Coordinates of C-alpha atoms in Angstrom, one line a residue:
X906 CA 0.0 0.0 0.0
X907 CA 1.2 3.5 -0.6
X908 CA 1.8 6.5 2.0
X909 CA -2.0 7.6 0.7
X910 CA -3.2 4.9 1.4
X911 CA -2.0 4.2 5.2
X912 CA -3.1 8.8 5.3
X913 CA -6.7 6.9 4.2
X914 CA -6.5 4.2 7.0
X915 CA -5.7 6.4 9.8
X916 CA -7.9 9.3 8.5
X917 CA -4.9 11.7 8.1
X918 CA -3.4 13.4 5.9
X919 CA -0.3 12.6 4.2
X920 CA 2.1 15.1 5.5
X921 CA 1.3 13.3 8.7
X922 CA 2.8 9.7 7.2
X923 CA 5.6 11.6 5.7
X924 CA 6.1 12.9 9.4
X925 CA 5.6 9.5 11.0
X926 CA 8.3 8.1 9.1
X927 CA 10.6 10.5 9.9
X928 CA 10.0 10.6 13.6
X929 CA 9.2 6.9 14.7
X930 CA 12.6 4.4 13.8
X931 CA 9.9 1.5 14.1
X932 CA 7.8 2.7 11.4
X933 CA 7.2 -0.1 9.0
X934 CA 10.1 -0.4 6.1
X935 CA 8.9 0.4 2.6
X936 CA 8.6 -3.3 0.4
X937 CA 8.7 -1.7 -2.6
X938 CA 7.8 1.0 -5.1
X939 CA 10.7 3.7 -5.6
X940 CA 12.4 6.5 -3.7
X941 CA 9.7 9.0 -4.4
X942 CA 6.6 6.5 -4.2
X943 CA 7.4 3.7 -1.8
X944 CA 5.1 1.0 -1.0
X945 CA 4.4 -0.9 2.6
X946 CA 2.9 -4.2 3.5
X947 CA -0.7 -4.1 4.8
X948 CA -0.3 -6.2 7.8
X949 CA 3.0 -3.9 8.7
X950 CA 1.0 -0.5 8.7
X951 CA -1.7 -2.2 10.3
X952 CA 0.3 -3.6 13.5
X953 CA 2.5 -0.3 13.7
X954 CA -0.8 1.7 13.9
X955 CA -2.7 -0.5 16.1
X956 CA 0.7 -0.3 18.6
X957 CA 0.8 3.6 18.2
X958 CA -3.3 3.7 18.9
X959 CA -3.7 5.3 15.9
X960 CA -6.2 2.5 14.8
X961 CA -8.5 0.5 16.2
X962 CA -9.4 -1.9 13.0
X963 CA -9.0 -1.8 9.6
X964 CA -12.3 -1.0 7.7
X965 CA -13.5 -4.0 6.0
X966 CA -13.4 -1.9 2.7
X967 CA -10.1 -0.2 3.1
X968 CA -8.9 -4.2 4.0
X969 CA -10.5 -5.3 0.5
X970 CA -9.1 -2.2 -1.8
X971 CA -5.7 -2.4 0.0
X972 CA -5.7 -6.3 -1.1
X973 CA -6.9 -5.2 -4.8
X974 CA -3.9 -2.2 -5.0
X975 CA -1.2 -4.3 -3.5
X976 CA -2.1 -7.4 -6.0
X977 CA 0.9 -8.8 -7.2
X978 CA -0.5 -9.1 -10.8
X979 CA -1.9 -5.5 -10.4
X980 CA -4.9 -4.1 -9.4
X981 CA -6.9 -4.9 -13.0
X982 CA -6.2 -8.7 -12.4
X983 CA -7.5 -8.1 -9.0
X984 CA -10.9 -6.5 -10.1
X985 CA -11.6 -9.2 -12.6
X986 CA -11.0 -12.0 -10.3
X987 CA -13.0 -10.8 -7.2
X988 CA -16.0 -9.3 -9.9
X989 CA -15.8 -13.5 -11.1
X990 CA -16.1 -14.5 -7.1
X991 CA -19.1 -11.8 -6.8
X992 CA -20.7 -13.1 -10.2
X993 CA -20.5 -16.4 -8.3
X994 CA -22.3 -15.5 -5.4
X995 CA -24.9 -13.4 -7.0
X996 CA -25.7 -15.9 -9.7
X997 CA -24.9 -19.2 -7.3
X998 CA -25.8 -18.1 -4.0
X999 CA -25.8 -21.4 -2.9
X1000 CA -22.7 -22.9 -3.9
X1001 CA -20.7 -20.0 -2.1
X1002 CA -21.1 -21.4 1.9
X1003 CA -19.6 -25.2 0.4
X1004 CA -16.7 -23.3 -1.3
X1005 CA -16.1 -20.7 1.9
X1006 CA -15.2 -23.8 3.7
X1007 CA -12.3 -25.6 1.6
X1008 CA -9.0 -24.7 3.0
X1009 CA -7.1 -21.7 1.2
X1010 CA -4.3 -23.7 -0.3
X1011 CA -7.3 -25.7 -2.1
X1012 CA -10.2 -23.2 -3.1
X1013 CA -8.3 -21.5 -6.0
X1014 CA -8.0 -25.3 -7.4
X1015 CA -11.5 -26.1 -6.9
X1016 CA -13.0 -22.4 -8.1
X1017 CA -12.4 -22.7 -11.9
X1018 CA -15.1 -24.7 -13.1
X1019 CA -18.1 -23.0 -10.9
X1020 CA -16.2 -19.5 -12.4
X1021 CA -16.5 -20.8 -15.9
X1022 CA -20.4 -22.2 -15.1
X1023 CA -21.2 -18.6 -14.0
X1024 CA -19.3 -16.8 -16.8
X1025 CA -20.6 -18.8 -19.5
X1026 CA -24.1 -18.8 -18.5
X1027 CA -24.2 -14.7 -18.1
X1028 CA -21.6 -13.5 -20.8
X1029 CA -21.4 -16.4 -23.3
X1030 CA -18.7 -18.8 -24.7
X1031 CA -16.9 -16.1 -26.1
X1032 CA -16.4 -13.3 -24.1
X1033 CA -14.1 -10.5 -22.8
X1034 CA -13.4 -12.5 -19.2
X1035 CA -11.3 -15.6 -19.6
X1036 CA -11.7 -17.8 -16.3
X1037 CA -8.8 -17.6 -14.1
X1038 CA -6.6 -20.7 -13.4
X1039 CA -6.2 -22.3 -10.2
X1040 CA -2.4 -20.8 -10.2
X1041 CA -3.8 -17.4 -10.8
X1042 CA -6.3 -17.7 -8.7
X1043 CA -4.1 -18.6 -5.6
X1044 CA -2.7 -14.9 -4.6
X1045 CA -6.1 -13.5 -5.2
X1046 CA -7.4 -16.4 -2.5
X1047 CA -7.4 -13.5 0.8
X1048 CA -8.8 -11.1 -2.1
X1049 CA -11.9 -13.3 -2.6
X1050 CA -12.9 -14.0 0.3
X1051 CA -12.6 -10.3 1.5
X1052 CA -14.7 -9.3 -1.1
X1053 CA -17.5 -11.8 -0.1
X1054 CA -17.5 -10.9 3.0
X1055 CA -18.1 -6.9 1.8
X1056 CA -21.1 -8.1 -0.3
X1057 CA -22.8 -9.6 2.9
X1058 CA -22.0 -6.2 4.3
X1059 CA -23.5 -4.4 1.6
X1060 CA -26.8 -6.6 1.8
X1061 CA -26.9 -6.2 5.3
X1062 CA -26.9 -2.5 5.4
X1063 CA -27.7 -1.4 2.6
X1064 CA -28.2 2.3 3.6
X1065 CA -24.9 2.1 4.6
X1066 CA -23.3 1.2 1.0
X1067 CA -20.7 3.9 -0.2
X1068 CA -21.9 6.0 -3.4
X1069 CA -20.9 4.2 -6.5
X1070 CA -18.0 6.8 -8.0
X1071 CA -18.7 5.2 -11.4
X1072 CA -22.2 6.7 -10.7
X1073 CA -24.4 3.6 -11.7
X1074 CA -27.7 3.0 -10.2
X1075 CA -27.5 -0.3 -8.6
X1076 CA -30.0 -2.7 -9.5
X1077 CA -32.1 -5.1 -6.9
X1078 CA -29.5 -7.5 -5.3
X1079 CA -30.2 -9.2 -2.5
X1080 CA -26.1 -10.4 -2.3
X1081 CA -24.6 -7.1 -2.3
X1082 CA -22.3 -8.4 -5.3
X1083 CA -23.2 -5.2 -6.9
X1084 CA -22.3 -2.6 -4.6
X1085 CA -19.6 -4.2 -3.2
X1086 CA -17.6 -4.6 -7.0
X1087 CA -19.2 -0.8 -7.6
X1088 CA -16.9 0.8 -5.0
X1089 CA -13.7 -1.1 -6.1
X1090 CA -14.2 -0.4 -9.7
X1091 CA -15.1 3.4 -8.6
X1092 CA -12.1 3.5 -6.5
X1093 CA -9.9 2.5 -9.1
X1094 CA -11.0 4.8 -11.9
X1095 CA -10.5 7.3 -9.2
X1096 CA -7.1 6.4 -8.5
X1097 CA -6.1 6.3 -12.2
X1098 CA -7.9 9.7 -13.8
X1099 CA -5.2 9.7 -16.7
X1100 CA -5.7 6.3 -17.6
X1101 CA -9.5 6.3 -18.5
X1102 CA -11.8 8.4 -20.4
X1103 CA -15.4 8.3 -18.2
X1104 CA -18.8 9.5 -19.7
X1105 CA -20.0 10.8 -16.6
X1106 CA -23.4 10.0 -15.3
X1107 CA -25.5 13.0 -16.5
X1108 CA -24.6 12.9 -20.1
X1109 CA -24.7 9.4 -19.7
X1110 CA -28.4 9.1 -18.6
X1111 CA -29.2 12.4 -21.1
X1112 CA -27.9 9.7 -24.1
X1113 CA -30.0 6.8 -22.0
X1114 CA -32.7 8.8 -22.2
X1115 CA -32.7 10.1 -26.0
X1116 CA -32.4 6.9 -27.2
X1117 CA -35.7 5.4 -24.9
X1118 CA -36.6 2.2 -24.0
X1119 CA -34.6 -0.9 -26.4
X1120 CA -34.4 -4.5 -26.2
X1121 CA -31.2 -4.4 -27.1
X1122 CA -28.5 -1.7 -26.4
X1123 CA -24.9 -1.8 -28.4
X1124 CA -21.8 0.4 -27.6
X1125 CA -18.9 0.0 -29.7
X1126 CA -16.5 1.8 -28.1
X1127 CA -17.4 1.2 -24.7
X1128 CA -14.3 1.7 -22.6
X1129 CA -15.7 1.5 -18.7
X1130 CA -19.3 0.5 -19.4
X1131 CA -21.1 3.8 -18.3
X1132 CA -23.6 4.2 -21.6
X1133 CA -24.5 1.0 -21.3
X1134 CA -24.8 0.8 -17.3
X1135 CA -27.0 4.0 -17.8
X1136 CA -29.2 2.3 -20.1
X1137 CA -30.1 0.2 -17.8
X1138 CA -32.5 2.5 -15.6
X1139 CA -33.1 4.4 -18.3
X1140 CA -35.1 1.8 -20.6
X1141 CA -35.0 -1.3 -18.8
X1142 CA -33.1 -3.5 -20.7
X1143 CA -34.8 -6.5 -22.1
X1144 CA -32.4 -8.3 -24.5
X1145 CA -28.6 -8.0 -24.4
X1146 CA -26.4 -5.6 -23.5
X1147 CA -23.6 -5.7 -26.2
X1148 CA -20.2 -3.9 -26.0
X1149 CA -16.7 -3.7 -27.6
X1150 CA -13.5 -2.0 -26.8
X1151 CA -10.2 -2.2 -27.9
X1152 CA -8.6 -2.6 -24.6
X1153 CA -8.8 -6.1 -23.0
X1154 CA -8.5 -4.6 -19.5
X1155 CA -11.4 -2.2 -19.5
X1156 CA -13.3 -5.2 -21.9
X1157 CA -13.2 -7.6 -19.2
X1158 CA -14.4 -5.0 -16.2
X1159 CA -17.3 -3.7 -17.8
X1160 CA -18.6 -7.0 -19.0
X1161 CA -18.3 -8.1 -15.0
X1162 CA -19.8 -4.2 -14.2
X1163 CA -22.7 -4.9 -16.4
X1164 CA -23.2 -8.5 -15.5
X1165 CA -23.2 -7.6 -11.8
X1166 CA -25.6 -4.4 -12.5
X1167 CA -29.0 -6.5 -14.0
X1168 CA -30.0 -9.5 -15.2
X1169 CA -29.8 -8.8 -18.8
X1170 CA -27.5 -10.5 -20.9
X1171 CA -24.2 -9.3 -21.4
X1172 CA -22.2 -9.6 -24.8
X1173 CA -18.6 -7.7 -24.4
X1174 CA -15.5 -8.7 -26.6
X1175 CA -12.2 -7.2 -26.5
X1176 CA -11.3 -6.3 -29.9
X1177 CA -10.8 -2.9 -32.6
X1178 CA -14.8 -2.1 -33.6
X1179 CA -13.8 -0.3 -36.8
X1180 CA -11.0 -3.1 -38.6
X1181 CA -12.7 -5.9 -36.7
X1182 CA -16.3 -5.6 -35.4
X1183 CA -17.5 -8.3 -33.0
X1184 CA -21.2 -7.6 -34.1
X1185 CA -21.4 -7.8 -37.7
X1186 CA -25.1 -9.1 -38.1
X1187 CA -26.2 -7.3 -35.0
X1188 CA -29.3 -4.8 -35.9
X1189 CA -29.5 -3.5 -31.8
X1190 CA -32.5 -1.1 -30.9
X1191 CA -30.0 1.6 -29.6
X1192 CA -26.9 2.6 -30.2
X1193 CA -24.6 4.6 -27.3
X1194 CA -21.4 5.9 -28.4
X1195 CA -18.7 8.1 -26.9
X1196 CA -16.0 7.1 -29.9
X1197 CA -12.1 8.1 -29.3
X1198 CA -11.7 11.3 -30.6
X1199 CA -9.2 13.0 -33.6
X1200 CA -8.2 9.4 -34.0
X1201 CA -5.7 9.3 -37.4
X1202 CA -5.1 5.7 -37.7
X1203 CA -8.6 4.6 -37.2
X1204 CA -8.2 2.2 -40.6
X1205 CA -8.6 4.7 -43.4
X1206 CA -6.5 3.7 -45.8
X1207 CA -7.5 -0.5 -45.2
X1208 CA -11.2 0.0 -44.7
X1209 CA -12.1 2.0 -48.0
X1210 CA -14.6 -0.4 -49.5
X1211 CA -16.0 -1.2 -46.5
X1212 CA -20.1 -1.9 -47.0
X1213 CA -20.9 0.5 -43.5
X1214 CA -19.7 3.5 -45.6
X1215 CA -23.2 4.3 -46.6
X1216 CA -23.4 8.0 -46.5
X1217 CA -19.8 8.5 -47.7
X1218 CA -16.3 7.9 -47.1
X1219 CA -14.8 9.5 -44.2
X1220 CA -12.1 11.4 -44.5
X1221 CA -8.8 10.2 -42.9
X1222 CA -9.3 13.3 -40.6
X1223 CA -12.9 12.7 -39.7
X1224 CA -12.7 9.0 -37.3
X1225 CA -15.9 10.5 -35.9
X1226 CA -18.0 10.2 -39.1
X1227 CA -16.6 7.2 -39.1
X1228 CA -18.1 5.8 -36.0
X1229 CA -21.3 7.8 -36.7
X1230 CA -21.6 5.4 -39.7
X1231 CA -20.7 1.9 -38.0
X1232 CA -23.9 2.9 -35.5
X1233 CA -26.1 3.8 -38.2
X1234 CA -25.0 0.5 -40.2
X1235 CA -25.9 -2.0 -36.2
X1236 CA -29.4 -0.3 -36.0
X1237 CA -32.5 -1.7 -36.9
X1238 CA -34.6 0.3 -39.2
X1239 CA -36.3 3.1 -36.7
X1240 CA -33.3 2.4 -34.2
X1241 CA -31.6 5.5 -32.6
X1242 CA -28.0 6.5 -32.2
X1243 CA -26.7 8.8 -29.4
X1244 CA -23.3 9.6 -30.3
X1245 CA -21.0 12.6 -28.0
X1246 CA -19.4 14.1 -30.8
X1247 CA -16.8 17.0 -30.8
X1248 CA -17.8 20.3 -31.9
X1249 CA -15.1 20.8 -35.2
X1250 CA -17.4 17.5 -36.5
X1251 CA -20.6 19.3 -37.0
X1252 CA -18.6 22.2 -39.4
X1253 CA -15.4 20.3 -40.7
X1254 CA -15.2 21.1 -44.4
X1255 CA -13.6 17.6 -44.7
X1256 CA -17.0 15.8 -43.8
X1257 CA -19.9 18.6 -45.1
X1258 CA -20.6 15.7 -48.0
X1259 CA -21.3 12.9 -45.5
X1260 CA -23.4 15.9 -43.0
X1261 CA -25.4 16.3 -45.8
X1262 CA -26.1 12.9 -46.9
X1263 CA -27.1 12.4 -43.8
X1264 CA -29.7 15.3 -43.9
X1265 CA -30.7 14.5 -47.1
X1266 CA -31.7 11.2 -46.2
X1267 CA -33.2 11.6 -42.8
X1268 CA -30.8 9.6 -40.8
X1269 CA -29.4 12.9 -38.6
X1270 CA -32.3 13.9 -36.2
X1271 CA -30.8 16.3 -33.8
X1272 CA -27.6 18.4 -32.9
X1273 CA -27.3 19.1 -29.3
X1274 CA -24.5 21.4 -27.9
X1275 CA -23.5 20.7 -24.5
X1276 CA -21.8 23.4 -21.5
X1277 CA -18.5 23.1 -21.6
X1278 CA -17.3 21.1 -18.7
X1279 CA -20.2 18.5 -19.3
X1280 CA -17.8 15.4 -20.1
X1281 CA -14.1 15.3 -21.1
X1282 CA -12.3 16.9 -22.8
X1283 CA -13.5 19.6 -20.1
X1284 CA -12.8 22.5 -21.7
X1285 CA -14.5 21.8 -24.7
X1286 CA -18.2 22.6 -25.5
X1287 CA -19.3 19.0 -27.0
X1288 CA -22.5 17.7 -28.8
X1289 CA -24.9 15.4 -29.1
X1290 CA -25.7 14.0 -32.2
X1291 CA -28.9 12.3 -32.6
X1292 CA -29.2 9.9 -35.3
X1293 CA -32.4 7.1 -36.7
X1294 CA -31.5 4.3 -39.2
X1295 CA -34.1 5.6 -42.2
X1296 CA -36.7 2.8 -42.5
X1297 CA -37.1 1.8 -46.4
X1298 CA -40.0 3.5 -48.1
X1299 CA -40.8 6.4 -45.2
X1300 CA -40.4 10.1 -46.4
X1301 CA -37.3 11.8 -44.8
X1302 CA -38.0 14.1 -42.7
X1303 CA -38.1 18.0 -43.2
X1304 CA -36.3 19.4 -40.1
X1305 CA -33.1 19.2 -37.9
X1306 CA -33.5 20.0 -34.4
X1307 CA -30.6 22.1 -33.3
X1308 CA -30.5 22.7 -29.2
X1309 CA -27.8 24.4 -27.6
X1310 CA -27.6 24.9 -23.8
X1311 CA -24.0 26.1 -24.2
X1312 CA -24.3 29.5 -23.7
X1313 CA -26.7 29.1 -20.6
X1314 CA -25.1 26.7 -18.6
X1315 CA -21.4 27.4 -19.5
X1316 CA -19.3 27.7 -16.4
X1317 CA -16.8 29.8 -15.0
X1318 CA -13.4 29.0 -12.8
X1319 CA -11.4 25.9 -12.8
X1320 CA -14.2 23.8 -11.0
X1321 CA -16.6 25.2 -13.3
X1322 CA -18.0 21.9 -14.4
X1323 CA -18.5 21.2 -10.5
X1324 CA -20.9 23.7 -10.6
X1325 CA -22.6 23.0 -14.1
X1326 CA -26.7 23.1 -13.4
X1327 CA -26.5 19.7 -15.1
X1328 CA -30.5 18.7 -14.4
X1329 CA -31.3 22.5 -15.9
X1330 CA -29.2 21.0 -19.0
X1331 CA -30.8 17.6 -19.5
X1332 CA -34.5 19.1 -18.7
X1333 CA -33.5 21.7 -21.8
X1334 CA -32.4 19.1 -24.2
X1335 CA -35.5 16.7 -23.2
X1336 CA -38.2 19.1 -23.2
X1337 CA -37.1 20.0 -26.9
X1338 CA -36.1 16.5 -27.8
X1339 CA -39.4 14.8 -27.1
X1340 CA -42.1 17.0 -29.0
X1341 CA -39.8 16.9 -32.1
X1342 CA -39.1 13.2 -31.8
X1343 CA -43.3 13.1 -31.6
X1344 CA -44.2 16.1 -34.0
X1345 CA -41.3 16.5 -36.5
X1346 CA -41.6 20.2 -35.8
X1347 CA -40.7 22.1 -33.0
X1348 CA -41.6 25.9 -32.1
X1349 CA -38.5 28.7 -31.9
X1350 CA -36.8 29.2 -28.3
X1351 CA -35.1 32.0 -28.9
X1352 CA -31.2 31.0 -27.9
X1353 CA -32.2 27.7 -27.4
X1354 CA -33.7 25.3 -29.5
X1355 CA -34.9 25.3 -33.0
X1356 CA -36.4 22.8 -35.5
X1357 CA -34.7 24.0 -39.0
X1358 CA -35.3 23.2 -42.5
X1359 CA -32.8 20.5 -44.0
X1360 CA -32.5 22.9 -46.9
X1361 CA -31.4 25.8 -45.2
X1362 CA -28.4 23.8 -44.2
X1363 CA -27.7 22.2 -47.2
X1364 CA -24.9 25.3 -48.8
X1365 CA -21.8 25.2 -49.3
X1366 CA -20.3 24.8 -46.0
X1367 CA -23.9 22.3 -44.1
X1368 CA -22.6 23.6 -40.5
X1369 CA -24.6 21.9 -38.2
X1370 CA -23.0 23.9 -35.6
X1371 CA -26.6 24.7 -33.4
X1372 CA -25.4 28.5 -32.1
X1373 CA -25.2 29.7 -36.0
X1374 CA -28.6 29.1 -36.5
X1375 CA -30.4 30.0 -33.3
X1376 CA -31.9 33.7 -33.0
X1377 CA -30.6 35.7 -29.8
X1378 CA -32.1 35.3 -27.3
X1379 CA -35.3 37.8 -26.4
X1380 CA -34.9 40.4 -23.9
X1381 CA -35.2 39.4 -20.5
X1382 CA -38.2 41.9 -20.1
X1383 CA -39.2 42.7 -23.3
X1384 CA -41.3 46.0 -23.8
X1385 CA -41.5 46.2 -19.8
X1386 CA -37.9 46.4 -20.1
X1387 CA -37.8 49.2 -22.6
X1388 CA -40.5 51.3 -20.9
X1389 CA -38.2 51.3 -17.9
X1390 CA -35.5 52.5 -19.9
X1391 CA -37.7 55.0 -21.3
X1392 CA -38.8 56.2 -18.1
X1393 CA -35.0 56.3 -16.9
X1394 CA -33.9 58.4 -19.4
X1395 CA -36.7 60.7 -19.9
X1396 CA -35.7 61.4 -15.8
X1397 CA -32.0 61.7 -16.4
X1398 CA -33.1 64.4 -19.1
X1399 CA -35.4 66.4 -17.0
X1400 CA -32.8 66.4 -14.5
X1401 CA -30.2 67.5 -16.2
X1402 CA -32.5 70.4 -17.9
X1403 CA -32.8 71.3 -13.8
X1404 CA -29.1 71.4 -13.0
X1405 CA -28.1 73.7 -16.5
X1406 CA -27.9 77.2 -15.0
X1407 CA -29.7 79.8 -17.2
X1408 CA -27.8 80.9 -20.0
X1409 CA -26.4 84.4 -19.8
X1410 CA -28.1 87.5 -21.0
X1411 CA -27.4 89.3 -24.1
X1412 CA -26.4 92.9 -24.5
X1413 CA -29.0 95.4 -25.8
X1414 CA -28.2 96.6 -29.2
X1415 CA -25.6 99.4 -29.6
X1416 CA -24.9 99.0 -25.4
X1417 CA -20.9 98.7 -24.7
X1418 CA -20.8 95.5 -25.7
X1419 CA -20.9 96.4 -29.4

């Protein structure tokens, strides 16, 4: 464990380690790490601070997480293995008290083939989560039990479960499996912000939400499994849950994170969705996306004839259109795509031909500009792009909805996007949202939200940037407003007609002054 880490057992802070270690000869001896960062043994810390009084127990989930950071295979090993154990005990309830009892030195041999029951039954035969081996299973032995024993915890006391820092709204479980594996995962993205990309919860459940109820959900880039954990409230899941990200790592947590979050069925694979998609005969209901941005080597120059290129071939700058079209291509007919797109996509000359072939046929619905701090990159204003795989023979429709909350709820400071009014966004976006999505035509906010023509956009440039073609907003007041000013001014002038002494008087004709 690291010098944080002991600063989080003792509920200090970690000047006060640093000071420890300096003043107390018996404080434990770093067991690794470097110089700069060392690292301590768990039982060490604990017995040095239990001597010193400085701690009375070891919480049962600082015990657990301490386990999963100090793993000798590293802390993503550890996740997968103890979300297996907790898949076990939420799927298997009953087989967990017969396994408890084996000895240590003979549960990682005998855990394998429930693990691969459980895994197979809830993710498939081919999946993102390879079942561990008895001799990788054998460090992770203290782990998995530890993290049992936090489940029954969590099911006990349910009030008393920490906030899920991955923001997903648990689902009824009786075992505690899911808000036990929620908090390490949480924990973990936490302690590694450079590492992962997150779609944070609001936007996340803003995309749920625009995309409505499906029986099947897809996310082809999904990196930690927020879209699709969103979807999950959101519409209630029916089908399967299907999901595909180049990194095996984050592959193989979010397919346990999803399997752990409902009972739908759960299809992740590890794997690049552009040169190699997992799903090629998948037609899903929805489609989530928050696709790697400004990616150059996304398979331009091997992927030219490519059958998903529908609306045009992107442009080796324009990965993003290139996404956009792999979701259109795994939707039904009448299935919607919520893709978070960056701004320089909706007004790229490089991709105005494939913007307007979209138009044209009625596949882009809406364009939705978000507050700048709304999901990362922070400092950049993003969209929304709502998109509907055209059904054959139906007439395209005659309007884009453009929204942008942008200018209303963009923040200020460094924490601005702490203090982004994001339920003043999302009730913005639905309220325009659903009466287009219902009516095809939606009346003029002012500043705010407008259904436009498709040919007003289609010139030479089609920027679907929403800000160009919204009207200021009105006057805060209107004519009230101007009558005050009116009566202001018409004050300020009799005032100042007041405080103008007299002019002087002119001299008589012929006087001295001639």
């Amino acid at each position: 464990m690291t010098a944080a880490g002991i600063a989080r057992l003792a509920g200090v802070g970690r000047a006060a380690v640093s000071n420890w270690r300096r003043r107390h000869a018996d404080f434990p001896k770093p067991v690794g790490g470097t110089e700069t960062s060392p690292s301590f043994a768990l039982a060490d810390v604990e017995e040095w601070l239990r001597t010193q009084g400085k701690l009375a127990e070891v919480p049962l989930r600082e015990r657990v997480w301490q386990l999963v950071a100090g793993h000798p295979a590293g802390a993503v090993t550890a996740l997968v293995h103890a979300g297996c154990a907790l898949l076990l005990v939420r799927d298997r309830r009953a087989a967990w008290p017969a396994l408890a009892a084996v000895p240590d030195e003979r549960l990682a041999e005998v855990l394998p083939v429930p693990l691969e029951e459980a895994l197979t039954e809830r993710l498939g035969a081919e999946r993102a989560v390879r079942t561990p081996s008895a001799a990788e299973l054998t460090p992770s032995v203290p782990l998995l039990r530890g993290v049992v024993e936090l489940a029954a915890a969590a099911a006990a006391a349910p009030a008393a479960a920490p906030p899920t820092a991955t923001g997903a709204t648990p689902a009824p479980d009786t075992t505690g499996a899911h808000d036990a594996y929620a908090f390490l995962l949480g924990r973990h993205l936490d302690a590694n912000p450079r590492q992962y990309t997150l779609t944070p919860p609001g936007p996340a459940a803003l995309m749920a939400a625009l995309a409505g109820p499906a029986a099947g959900v897809l996310d082809p880039a999904c990196g930690t499994g927020a879209l699709l954990a969103a979807a999950l409230p959101a519409g209630g899941v029916r089908g399967a849950l299907h999901g595909q990200d180049a990194d095996p790592d984050l592959a193989a947590l979010t397919a346990l994170r999803l399997a752990l979050s409902g009972d739908a069925d759960v299809r992740v694979h590890a794997g690049d969705t552009l040169r190699a998609d997992a799903f090629p005969a998948l037609l899903a209901d929805a489609v989530l996306c928050h696709p790697p941005f400004n990616e150059r080597n996304w398979g331009h120059d091997e992927l030219a004839y490519d059958p998903r290129w529908e609306y045009g071939f992107p442009a080796r700058t324009e990965s993003e259109l290139a996404w956009v079209q792999h979701s259109l291509a795994r939707l039904r007919p009448g299935g919607t795509a919520v893709l978070l797109m960056p701004p320089a996509a909706a007004s790229r000359r490089s991709g105005r031909r494939i913007r307007a072939d979209l138009l044209r046929r009625g596949a882009l619905r809406a364009v939705v500009a978000l507050p700048a701090g709304a999901a990362p990159p922070y400092g950049i204003p993003l969209h929304l792009w709502v998109l509907r795989r055209p059904v054959p023979g139906e007439r395209p429709p005659a309007e884009l909805l453009l929204v942008d909350t942008a200018s209303d709820h963009t923040p200020t400071g460094a924490a601005g996007r702490d203090r982004l009014d994001w339920p003043a966004v999302e009730a913005a976006v639905l309220d325009a949202w659903r009466p287009f999505d219902r009516d095809g035509v939606l009346a003029e906010t002012p500043g705010e939200s407008r259904g436009v023509p498709v040919v007003e956009l289609l010139d030479d440039d089609v920027d679907l940037t929403p800000a160009r073609h919204l009207p200021p907003p009105a006057a805060a007041e209107g004519a009230a407003q101007l009558a005050g000013v009116r009566e202001r001014l018409t004050e300020t002038l009799r005032r100042t007609r007041e405080l103008t002494p007299p002019p002087a008087a002119s001299p008589a004709p012929g006087g001295p002054g001639r």
